[in-house]
Amino acid sequence: GHRGAGITVVKNTSELASLTPTDTPMLVQEYVEGSGEDLKLYVVGEQVFAVRKPFSESSFTVAGKPAAVTSELRETALACGRVLGLGLYGLALVESRDGPLVVDVNYFPGYKGVPGVAPLIADYIEDYANGSECLSLPELDALVQPVGPL
């Protein structure tokens, strides 16, 4: 949901079964315990920026503080851009025990909390318009991974 609206956390199948039925589709995904912080990555071309802030109900409207971008975070961000054919985008991540997990990709975020990013975005858009930046989607066959016999 937008800014968390419409999201319900259920802990077991009986809680899931007790939800009021609706005509709208429902997305169910595993709940992953995170660090308690929002971690956003913002990308302009090959440049990756990180912003952290404590997670709260108001954190959707508050800018975070710039943070270090590890090589793992950088590669995760750039891999998402390659797969989706994006050059300007943002990611929301959860830092789990098993490492960072991408929760959401935004194809043109607000870059809230990234100092001095506006000229970089403008330069990227100008380069793209002039043809010196180009994006391409990977071949679908290269993305499909067999999951074994069904």
Tab-separated table of C-alpha atoms in Angstrom, residues 2-112:
chain	number	residue	atom	x	y	z
A	2	HIS	CA	0.960	3.644	-0.383
A	3	ARG	CA	2.987	4.653	2.696
A	4	GLY	CA	1.933	1.439	4.409
A	5	ALA	CA	-1.827	1.942	3.968
A	6	GLY	CA	-3.689	-1.314	3.500
A	7	ILE	CA	-0.856	-3.476	4.793
A	8	THR	CA	-1.659	-6.071	7.431
A	9	VAL	CA	0.907	-8.278	9.132
A	10	VAL	CA	-0.349	-11.769	9.958
A	11	LYS	CA	1.689	-14.312	11.860
A	12	ASN	CA	-0.084	-17.561	11.005
A	13	THR	CA	-2.712	-19.135	8.761
A	14	SER	CA	-5.551	-18.597	11.237
A	15	GLU	CA	-4.852	-14.842	11.296
A	16	LEU	CA	-4.771	-14.893	7.494
A	17	ALA	CA	-8.089	-16.753	7.372
A	18	SER	CA	-9.671	-14.215	9.749
A	19	LEU	CA	-9.091	-11.281	7.374
A	20	THR	CA	-12.239	-9.792	5.894
A	21	PRO	CA	-12.604	-11.028	2.301
A	22	THR	CA	-12.470	-8.371	-0.427
A	23	ASP	CA	-12.894	-8.287	-4.189
A	24	THR	CA	-9.436	-6.788	-4.649
A	25	PRO	CA	-6.377	-8.972	-5.175
A	26	MET	CA	-4.190	-9.675	-2.161
A	27	LEU	CA	-0.418	-9.980	-2.189
A	28	VAL	CA	1.034	-12.291	0.439
A	29	GLN	CA	4.736	-12.327	1.174
A	30	GLU	CA	6.991	-13.557	3.925
A	31	TYR	CA	7.572	-11.135	6.778
A	32	VAL	CA	11.274	-10.449	7.264
A	33	GLU	CA	12.508	-9.012	10.540
A	34	GLY	CA	14.693	-6.017	9.764
A	35	SER	CA	17.031	-3.691	11.615
A	36	GLY	CA	14.369	-1.121	12.525
A	37	GLU	CA	15.769	1.386	10.044
A	38	ASP	CA	14.599	2.447	6.615
A	39	LEU	CA	17.375	1.947	4.088
A	40	LYS	CA	16.854	3.596	0.722
A	41	LEU	CA	19.255	3.423	-2.190
A	42	TYR	CA	19.008	6.015	-4.940
A	43	VAL	CA	20.690	5.573	-8.308
A	44	VAL	CA	21.682	8.055	-11.016
A	45	GLY	CA	23.301	6.104	-13.841
A	46	GLU	CA	26.121	4.206	-12.128
A	47	GLN	CA	26.182	6.408	-9.010
A	48	VAL	CA	24.541	4.900	-5.920
A	49	PHE	CA	23.575	6.855	-2.801
A	50	ALA	CA	22.236	5.520	0.509
A	51	VAL	CA	19.951	7.167	3.042
A	52	ARG	CA	19.071	5.763	6.473
A	53	LYS	CA	16.475	6.758	9.028
A	54	PRO	CA	14.765	5.097	11.974
A	55	PHE	CA	11.565	3.392	10.839
A	56	SER	CA	8.363	4.890	12.237
A	57	GLU	CA	4.862	5.745	11.083
A	58	SER	CA	6.098	9.227	10.115
A	59	SER	CA	9.296	8.030	8.411
A	60	PHE	CA	7.550	8.149	5.025
A	61	THR	CA	7.592	11.951	5.129
A	62	VAL	CA	10.958	12.550	6.819
A	63	ALA	CA	14.258	12.724	4.965
A	64	GLY	CA	16.953	10.400	6.225
A	65	LYS	CA	20.661	10.982	6.585
A	66	PRO	CA	23.254	10.023	3.965
A	67	ALA	CA	24.917	6.679	4.691
A	68	ALA	CA	27.791	4.603	3.371
A	69	VAL	CA	27.194	2.424	0.318
A	70	THR	CA	28.859	-0.963	0.719
A	71	SER	CA	29.968	-2.922	-2.336
A	72	GLU	CA	27.118	-5.398	-1.680
A	73	LEU	CA	24.523	-2.601	-1.621
A	74	ARG	CA	26.006	-1.006	-4.740
A	75	GLU	CA	25.918	-4.265	-6.700
A	76	THR	CA	22.371	-4.997	-5.516
A	77	ALA	CA	21.198	-1.564	-6.656
A	78	LEU	CA	22.919	-1.718	-10.043
A	79	ALA	CA	21.699	-5.286	-10.665
A	80	CYS	CA	18.108	-4.126	-10.137
A	81	GLY	CA	18.627	-1.326	-12.639
A	82	ARG	CA	20.099	-3.699	-15.226
A	83	VAL	CA	17.263	-6.200	-14.868
A	84	LEU	CA	14.568	-3.516	-15.055
A	85	GLY	CA	16.272	-1.295	-17.643
A	86	LEU	CA	16.398	1.733	-15.331
A	87	GLY	CA	18.907	4.555	-14.991
A	88	LEU	CA	17.138	6.782	-12.448
A	89	TYR	CA	15.509	4.834	-9.623
A	90	GLY	CA	15.327	4.095	-5.934
A	91	LEU	CA	15.127	0.947	-3.856
A	92	ALA	CA	13.793	0.233	-0.397
A	93	LEU	CA	15.677	-2.520	1.385
A	94	VAL	CA	15.321	-4.549	4.547
A	95	GLU	CA	18.565	-5.563	6.192
A	96	SER	CA	17.874	-9.101	7.349
A	97	ARG	CA	20.062	-11.707	9.035
A	98	ASP	CA	20.676	-13.116	5.550
A	99	GLY	CA	21.732	-9.783	4.060
A	100	PRO	CA	19.892	-6.952	2.291
A	101	LEU	CA	16.580	-7.769	0.612
A	102	VAL	CA	14.947	-5.483	-1.966
A	103	VAL	CA	11.379	-4.691	-0.948
A	104	ASP	CA	10.451	-2.087	-3.543
A	105	VAL	CA	11.842	-0.397	-6.653
A	106	ASN	CA	10.630	3.090	-7.574
A	107	TYR	CA	11.299	4.137	-11.166
A	108	PHE	CA	11.588	7.852	-10.350
A	109	PRO	CA	11.864	8.573	-6.621
A	110	GLY	CA	12.165	11.913	-4.860
A	111	TYR	CA	15.818	11.366	-3.828
A	112	LYS	CA	14.868	12.752	-0.400
